[in-house]
CSV table of N, CA and C in Angstrom, one decimal:
chain,number,residue,atom,x,y,z
S,1,MET,N,17.4,-6.1,-23.4
S,1,MET,CA,17.0,-4.7,-23.7
S,1,MET,C,15.6,-4.6,-23.2
S,2,GLN,N,14.8,-5.6,-23.5
S,2,GLN,CA,13.9,-5.7,-23.8
S,2,GLN,C,13.2,-6.1,-22.3
S,3,ALA,N,14.1,-6.5,-21.5
S,3,ALA,CA,14.1,-6.6,-19.7
S,3,ALA,C,13.7,-5.6,-19.6
S,4,GLU,N,15.1,-4.3,-19.4
S,4,GLU,CA,15.1,-3.1,-18.8
S,4,GLU,C,13.6,-2.1,-19.2
S,5,GLN,N,13.2,-2.5,-20.6
S,5,GLN,CA,12.4,-1.9,-20.7
S,5,GLN,C,10.7,-2.2,-19.7
S,6,VAL,N,10.6,-4.1,-20.0
S,6,VAL,CA,9.2,-4.2,-18.6
S,6,VAL,C,10.1,-4.1,-17.5
S,7,ARG,N,11.3,-3.7,-17.1
S,7,ARG,CA,11.6,-3.0,-15.3
S,7,ARG,C,11.6,-2.0,-15.0
S,8,ASP,N,11.6,-0.8,-16.5
S,8,ASP,CA,10.8,1.0,-16.5
S,8,ASP,C,10.1,1.0,-16.7
S,9,ARG,N,9.0,0.0,-17.5
S,9,ARG,CA,7.0,0.4,-17.4
S,9,ARG,C,6.5,-0.3,-15.8
S,10,PHE,N,8.0,-1.5,-15.1
S,10,PHE,CA,6.9,-1.8,-14.3
S,10,PHE,C,7.5,-0.7,-13.2
S,11,CYS,N,8.2,-0.3,-12.9
S,11,CYS,CA,8.2,0.9,-12.0
S,11,CYS,C,7.1,2.0,-12.1
S,12,ALA,N,7.7,2.9,-13.4
S,12,ALA,CA,6.6,2.9,-13.6
S,12,ALA,C,4.9,3.4,-13.2
S,13,ASP,N,5.3,2.2,-13.3
S,13,ASP,CA,2.9,1.6,-12.5
S,13,ASP,C,2.9,0.9,-11.6
S,14,ALA,N,4.5,0.6,-10.2
S,14,ALA,CA,4.6,1.5,-9.7
S,14,ALA,C,3.9,2.6,-9.1
S,15,LEU,N,5.0,3.5,-9.1
S,15,LEU,CA,4.7,4.8,-8.8
S,15,LEU,C,3.5,5.3,-9.0
S,16,ALA,N,3.5,5.3,-10.3
S,16,ALA,CA,1.4,5.6,-10.7
S,16,ALA,C,0.8,4.9,-9.3
S,17,TYR,N,0.7,4.2,-8.9
S,17,TYR,CA,0.3,3.2,-7.9
S,17,TYR,C,0.1,4.2,-6.9
S,18,PHE,N,1.5,4.3,-6.5
S,18,PHE,CA,1.4,4.9,-5.3
S,18,PHE,C,1.8,6.4,-5.2
S,19,ALA,N,1.5,6.6,-6.0
S,19,ALA,CA,1.4,8.2,-6.3
S,19,ALA,C,-0.6,8.3,-5.7
S,20,LEU,N,-1.1,7.8,-6.0
S,20,LEU,CA,-2.4,7.6,-5.5
S,20,LEU,C,-2.5,7.1,-4.1
S,21,SER,N,-1.7,6.4,-3.6
S,21,SER,CA,-2.1,6.1,-2.4
S,21,SER,C,-2.5,7.5,-1.1
S,22,SER,N,-3.3,7.4,-0.1
S,22,SER,CA,-3.2,7.5,0.8
S,22,SER,C,-2.5,8.8,1.5
S,23,GLN,N,-1.2,7.2,1.7
S,23,GLN,CA,-0.1,8.4,2.3
S,23,GLN,C,0.4,9.6,1.2
S,24,ALA,N,0.4,9.0,-0.2
S,24,ALA,CA,0.5,10.2,-0.5
S,24,ALA,C,-0.1,11.3,-0.8
S,25,ASP,N,-1.4,11.2,-0.9
S,25,ASP,CA,-2.2,12.4,-0.2
S,25,ASP,C,-2.7,13.2,0.0
S,26,THR,N,-2.1,12.1,1.8
S,26,THR,CA,-1.7,13.3,3.1
S,26,THR,C,-0.8,14.4,2.7
S,27,GLU,N,0.7,13.4,1.6
S,27,GLU,CA,2.2,14.6,1.8
S,27,GLU,C,2.2,16.1,1.2
S,28,ALA,N,0.5,15.5,-0.5
S,28,ALA,CA,0.6,16.4,-0.8
S,28,ALA,C,-0.8,17.0,0.0
S,29,GLU,N,-1.5,17.2,0.1
S,29,GLU,CA,-2.0,18.1,1.3
S,29,GLU,C,-1.3,19.0,2.1
S,30,LEU,N,-0.1,18.1,3.3
S,30,LEU,CA,0.5,18.9,3.9
S,30,LEU,C,0.8,20.0,3.3
S,31,ALA,N,1.6,19.7,2.0
S,31,ALA,CA,2.5,19.6,1.6
S,31,ALA,C,2.2,21.6,0.6
S,32,ARG,N,0.8,21.7,0.5
S,32,ARG,CA,-0.2,22.3,-0.3
S,32,ARG,C,-0.1,23.0,1.2
S,33,ALA,N,-0.5,23.1,1.9
S,33,ALA,CA,-1.4,23.8,2.8
S,33,ALA,C,-0.4,24.7,4.4
S,34,VAL,N,0.9,23.6,3.8
S,34,VAL,CA,2.4,24.7,4.5
S,34,VAL,C,2.6,25.9,3.3
S,35,LYS,N,2.9,25.5,1.6
S,35,LYS,CA,3.4,26.6,1.1
S,35,LYS,C,2.1,28.2,0.9
S,36,MET,N,0.4,27.6,1.1
S,36,MET,CA,-0.6,28.1,1.4
S,36,MET,C,-0.5,29.1,2.2
S,37,ARG,N,0.7,29.1,3.0
S,37,ARG,CA,0.3,29.6,4.9
S,37,ARG,C,1.7,30.9,4.8
S,38,THR,N,2.8,30.4,3.7
S,38,THR,CA,3.7,31.4,3.5
S,38,THR,C,3.8,31.8,2.7
S,39,ARG,N,2.9,31.8,1.5
S,39,ARG,CA,2.6,32.4,0.0
S,39,ARG,C,1.2,33.4,0.3
S,40,HIS,N,0.9,33.2,1.5
S,40,HIS,CA,-0.6,34.1,1.3
S,40,HIS,C,-0.6,35.4,0.7
S,41,LEU,N,0.7,35.5,0.8
S,41,LEU,CA,0.8,37.8,-0.4
S,41,LEU,C,0.9,37.7,-1.8
S,42,HIS,N,1.2,36.3,-2.8
S,42,HIS,CA,2.0,36.5,-3.5
S,42,HIS,C,0.4,36.1,-4.5
S,43,CYS,N,0.4,36.9,-5.7
S,43,CYS,CA,-0.2,36.4,-6.8
S,43,CYS,C,-0.5,34.8,-7.4
S,44,ASP,N,0.8,34.2,-7.0
S,44,ASP,CA,1.5,33.2,-7.7
S,44,ASP,C,1.1,31.3,-6.6
S,45,THR,N,0.3,32.1,-5.4
S,45,THR,CA,0.8,31.2,-4.7
S,45,THR,C,-0.8,29.5,-4.6
S,46,TYR,N,-0.7,29.7,-5.7
S,46,TYR,CA,-2.0,28.9,-5.8
S,46,TYR,C,-1.3,27.6,-7.8
S,47,GLN,N,-0.5,28.3,-7.5
S,47,GLN,CA,0.5,27.2,-8.5
S,47,GLN,C,1.7,26.2,-8.0
S,48,ALA,N,2.4,28.0,-7.2
S,48,ALA,CA,3.6,26.9,-6.2
S,48,ALA,C,3.0,26.1,-4.9
S,49,ALA,N,1.7,26.0,-4.7
S,49,ALA,CA,0.8,25.3,-3.3
S,49,ALA,C,0.5,24.1,-4.5
S,50,ASP,N,0.2,24.3,-6.0
S,50,ASP,CA,0.1,22.9,-6.4
S,50,ASP,C,0.9,22.0,-6.8
S,51,ASP,N,2.4,22.6,-7.5
S,51,ASP,CA,3.7,21.8,-7.5
S,51,ASP,C,4.1,21.5,-6.0
S,52,ALA,N,4.2,22.0,-5.3
S,52,ALA,CA,4.6,21.5,-3.7
S,52,ALA,C,3.3,20.2,-4.2
S,53,ALA,N,2.5,19.7,-3.4
S,53,ALA,CA,2.3,19.2,-3.9
S,53,ALA,C,1.8,18.1,-4.8
S,54,GLU,N,2.4,18.4,-5.7
S,54,GLU,CA,2.7,17.3,-6.5
S,54,GLU,C,4.5,16.5,-6.7
S,55,GLN,N,5.3,17.2,-5.7
S,55,GLN,CA,6.1,17.0,-5.6
S,55,GLN,C,5.9,16.4,-4.2
S,56,ALA,N,5.4,16.9,-3.6
S,56,ALA,CA,5.1,15.9,-1.9
S,56,ALA,C,4.9,14.7,-2.5
S,57,ARG,N,3.6,14.3,-3.1
S,57,ARG,CA,3.0,13.5,-4.2
S,57,ARG,C,4.6,12.2,-4.7
S,58,TRP,N,5.0,13.1,-5.7
S,58,TRP,CA,6.1,11.8,-5.9
S,58,TRP,C,7.3,11.1,-5.5
S,59,ARG,N,7.8,12.3,-4.7
S,59,ARG,CA,8.4,12.2,-3.4
S,59,ARG,C,8.3,11.1,-2.4
S,60,THR,N,6.8,10.7,-2.0
S,60,THR,CA,6.1,10.6,-1.2
S,60,THR,C,6.2,9.0,-2.1
S,61,ALA,N,5.8,8.9,-3.0
S,61,ALA,CA,5.9,8.0,-4.1
S,61,ALA,C,6.7,7.1,-4.3
S,62,HIS,N,7.8,7.5,-4.7
S,62,HIS,CA,9.4,6.8,-4.9
S,62,HIS,C,9.6,7.1,-3.1
S,63,HIS,N,9.9,7.1,-2.5
S,63,HIS,CA,10.4,6.3,-0.9
S,63,HIS,C,8.9,5.2,-0.7
S,64,LEU,N,7.9,4.8,-1.4
S,64,LEU,CA,7.2,3.9,-1.3
S,64,LEU,C,7.3,2.9,-1.5
S,65,LEU,N,8.3,3.1,-3.2
S,65,LEU,CA,8.5,2.0,-3.7
S,65,LEU,C,9.3,0.9,-3.5
S,66,GLN,N,11.0,2.1,-2.6
S,66,GLN,CA,12.2,1.7,-2.3
S,66,GLN,C,12.2,1.0,-1.0
S,67,THR,N,10.7,1.6,-0.2
S,67,THR,CA,10.8,0.9,1.0
S,67,THR,C,10.3,-0.8,1.0
S,68,ARG,N,8.9,-0.5,-0.4
S,68,ARG,CA,8.8,-2.3,-0.6
S,68,ARG,C,9.5,-2.6,-1.4
S,69,LEU,N,10.1,-1.9,-2.1
S,69,LEU,CA,11.9,-3.1,-3.0
S,69,LEU,C,13.1,-3.8,-2.3
S,70,ALA,N,12.9,-2.9,-0.5
S,70,ALA,CA,14.1,-3.1,-0.4
S,70,ALA,C,13.0,-4.4,0.9
S,71,THR,N,11.9,-4.0,0.9
S,71,THR,CA,10.9,-5.5,1.8
S,71,THR,C,11.3,-6.4,0.8
S,72,VAL,N,10.9,-6.6,-0.3
S,72,VAL,CA,10.9,-7.8,-1.2
S,72,VAL,C,12.7,-9.1,-1.6
S,73,ARG,N,13.3,-7.4,-1.2
S,73,ARG,CA,14.6,-8.1,-1.2
S,73,ARG,C,14.6,-8.4,-0.5
S,74,ALA,N,14.4,-8.3,0.9
S,74,ALA,CA,15.2,-9.0,1.9
S,74,ALA,C,13.7,-9.7,2.1
S,75,MET,N,13.0,-10.7,1.6
S,75,MET,CA,12.7,-11.9,2.1
S,75,MET,C,13.0,-12.9,1.0
S,76,ALA,N,13.2,-12.0,-0.8
S,76,ALA,CA,14.0,-12.9,-1.1
S,76,ALA,C,15.9,-13.6,-0.3
S,77,GLY,N,16.5,-12.8,0.0
S,77,GLY,CA,17.8,-13.1,0.7
S,77,GLY,C,17.6,-14.0,1.5
S,78,ALA,N,16.5,-13.8,2.2
S,78,ALA,CA,15.8,-14.9,3.6
S,78,ALA,C,16.2,-16.1,3.4
S,79,PRO,N,17.3,-16.9,4.4
S,79,PRO,CA,17.2,-18.0,3.9
S,79,PRO,C,15.7,-18.8,4.4
S,80,ALA,N,15.5,-20.3,3.9
S,80,ALA,CA,14.3,-21.2,3.7
S,80,ALA,C,14.0,-20.9,4.8
S,81,ALA,N,14.6,-21.3,6.2
S,81,ALA,CA,14.5,-21.9,7.0
S,81,ALA,C,13.7,-20.3,7.8
S,82,ALA,N,13.8,-19.1,7.9
S,82,ALA,CA,13.2,-18.5,7.4
S,82,ALA,C,12.1,-17.9,7.0
S,83,ALA,N,11.9,-18.2,5.8
S,83,ALA,CA,10.7,-18.0,5.5
S,83,ALA,C,9.2,-18.5,6.2
S,84,PRO,N,7.9,-18.2,5.9
S,84,PRO,CA,6.9,-18.4,7.1
S,84,PRO,C,6.5,-19.6,6.2
S,85,GLN,N,6.2,-20.5,7.5
S,85,GLN,CA,5.8,-22.3,6.4
S,85,GLN,C,4.3,-22.0,6.0
S,86,ARG,N,3.6,-22.3,5.2
S,86,ARG,CA,2.7,-23.3,4.9
S,86,ARG,C,2.3,-23.3,6.1
S,87,PRO,N,1.2,-23.9,6.6
S,87,PRO,CA,0.3,-24.1,7.1
S,87,PRO,C,0.0,-25.2,6.6
S,88,VAL,N,-0.9,-26.3,7.4
S,88,VAL,CA,-0.5,-28.2,7.3
S,88,VAL,C,-2.3,-27.7,6.6
S,89,GLN,N,-2.7,-28.0,6.3
S,89,GLN,CA,-3.9,-28.3,5.4
S,89,GLN,C,-4.9,-29.8,6.1
S,90,ALA,N,-5.5,-29.1,6.6
S,90,ALA,CA,-6.6,-30.1,6.7
S,90,ALA,C,-7.7,-30.8,6.1
S,91,ARG,N,-7.8,-32.0,6.4
S,91,ARG,CA,-8.7,-32.8,5.8
S,91,ARG,C,-10.5,-31.9,5.1
S,92,TRP,N,-11.0,-32.1,4.1
S,92,TRP,CA,-11.6,-31.6,3.8
S,92,TRP,C,-13.1,-31.7,4.9
S,93,ALA,N,-13.1,-33.2,5.8
S,93,ALA,CA,-14.3,-34.1,6.4
S,93,ALA,C,-13.6,-33.0,8.3
S,94,ASP,N,-12.9,-32.8,8.5
S,94,ASP,CA,-12.3,-32.4,9.7
S,94,ASP,C,-12.5,-30.4,9.9
S,95,ARG,N,-12.5,-29.9,8.3
S,95,ARG,CA,-12.9,-29.0,8.0
S,95,ARG,C,-13.9,-28.7,8.4
S,96,LEU,N,-15.2,-29.2,7.6
S,96,LEU,CA,-16.5,-29.4,8.0
S,96,LEU,C,-16.8,-29.2,8.7
S,97,ALA,N,-16.3,-30.1,9.7
S,97,ALA,CA,-16.7,-30.6,11.2
S,97,ALA,C,-16.8,-29.2,12.1
S,98,ASP,N,-15.7,-28.8,11.8
S,98,ASP,CA,-15.3,-27.7,12.5
S,98,ASP,C,-16.3,-26.5,12.1
S,99,VAL,N,-16.6,-26.2,11.1
S,99,VAL,CA,-17.3,-25.3,10.3
S,99,VAL,C,-19.2,-25.3,11.0
S,100,ALA,N,-19.2,-26.7,10.7
S,100,ALA,CA,-20.4,-27.3,11.1
S,100,ALA,C,-20.6,-27.0,12.8
S,101,ARG,N,-19.3,-26.8,13.4
S,101,ARG,CA,-19.7,-26.8,14.7
S,101,ARG,C,-20.3,-25.2,15.3
S,102,ARG,N,-19.8,-24.5,14.0
S,102,ARG,CA,-19.8,-23.1,14.1
S,102,ARG,C,-21.3,-21.8,14.5
S,103,PRO,N,-21.6,-20.9,15.7
S,103,PRO,CA,-23.0,-21.2,15.6
S,103,PRO,C,-23.0,-19.9,14.4
S,104,LEU,N,-24.7,-19.3,13.9
S,104,LEU,CA,-24.8,-19.2,12.3
S,104,LEU,C,-24.9,-17.8,13.2
S,105,SER,N,-25.4,-16.5,12.6
S,105,SER,CA,-25.3,-15.5,13.4
S,105,SER,C,-26.2,-15.6,13.6
S,106,THR,N,-27.3,-15.7,13.4
S,106,THR,CA,-28.4,-15.6,14.3
S,106,THR,C,-29.0,-16.9,15.4
S,107,GLU,N,-27.9,-17.2,15.7
S,107,GLU,CA,-28.2,-18.5,16.6
S,107,GLU,C,-27.4,-18.1,17.5
S,108,GLN,N,-27.3,-18.6,19.1
S,108,GLN,CA,-26.6,-18.0,20.0
S,108,GLN,C,-25.7,-19.4,21.3
S,109,PRO,N,-24.4,-18.9,20.7
S,109,PRO,CA,-23.1,-19.9,21.0
S,109,PRO,C,-23.7,-21.4,21.8
S,110,LYS,N,-24.1,-23.0,21.2
S,110,LYS,CA,-24.1,-23.5,21.9
S,110,LYS,C,-22.9,-23.8,23.4
S,111,GLU,N,-23.1,-23.7,24.1
S,111,GLU,CA,-22.6,-24.1,25.9
S,111,GLU,C,-22.4,-25.7,25.9
S,112,ASN,N,-21.1,-25.5,26.0
S,112,ASN,CA,-20.4,-27.2,26.4
S,112,ASN,C,-20.9,-28.0,27.4
S,113,ALA,N,-21.1,-29.3,27.9
S,113,ALA,CA,-21.4,-29.8,28.6
S,113,ALA,C,-21.0,-30.5,28.8
């Protein structure tokens, strides 16, 4: 029972996050604009446009969540060989030498002779 509550809370939080995304904002504004154009002679136009925008926002949030979950599930089911490999960390001395060779933002790059 506890795991289901955690899962449901996670999904609700994720949906709220995706509902605030730029994609959801765009879909909501498009739905609002369409509703305003089609119902411009009715007195309840603004309420209908707001309702359409909210429906579009949450449909988009659900779609984004499902897409993200599908990606995570695909990555979890991928074999270890297909997983991206972590780059080998260089020694600090090598990394610092590389940084020391880089020009400062106020310096001109040195020509290799």
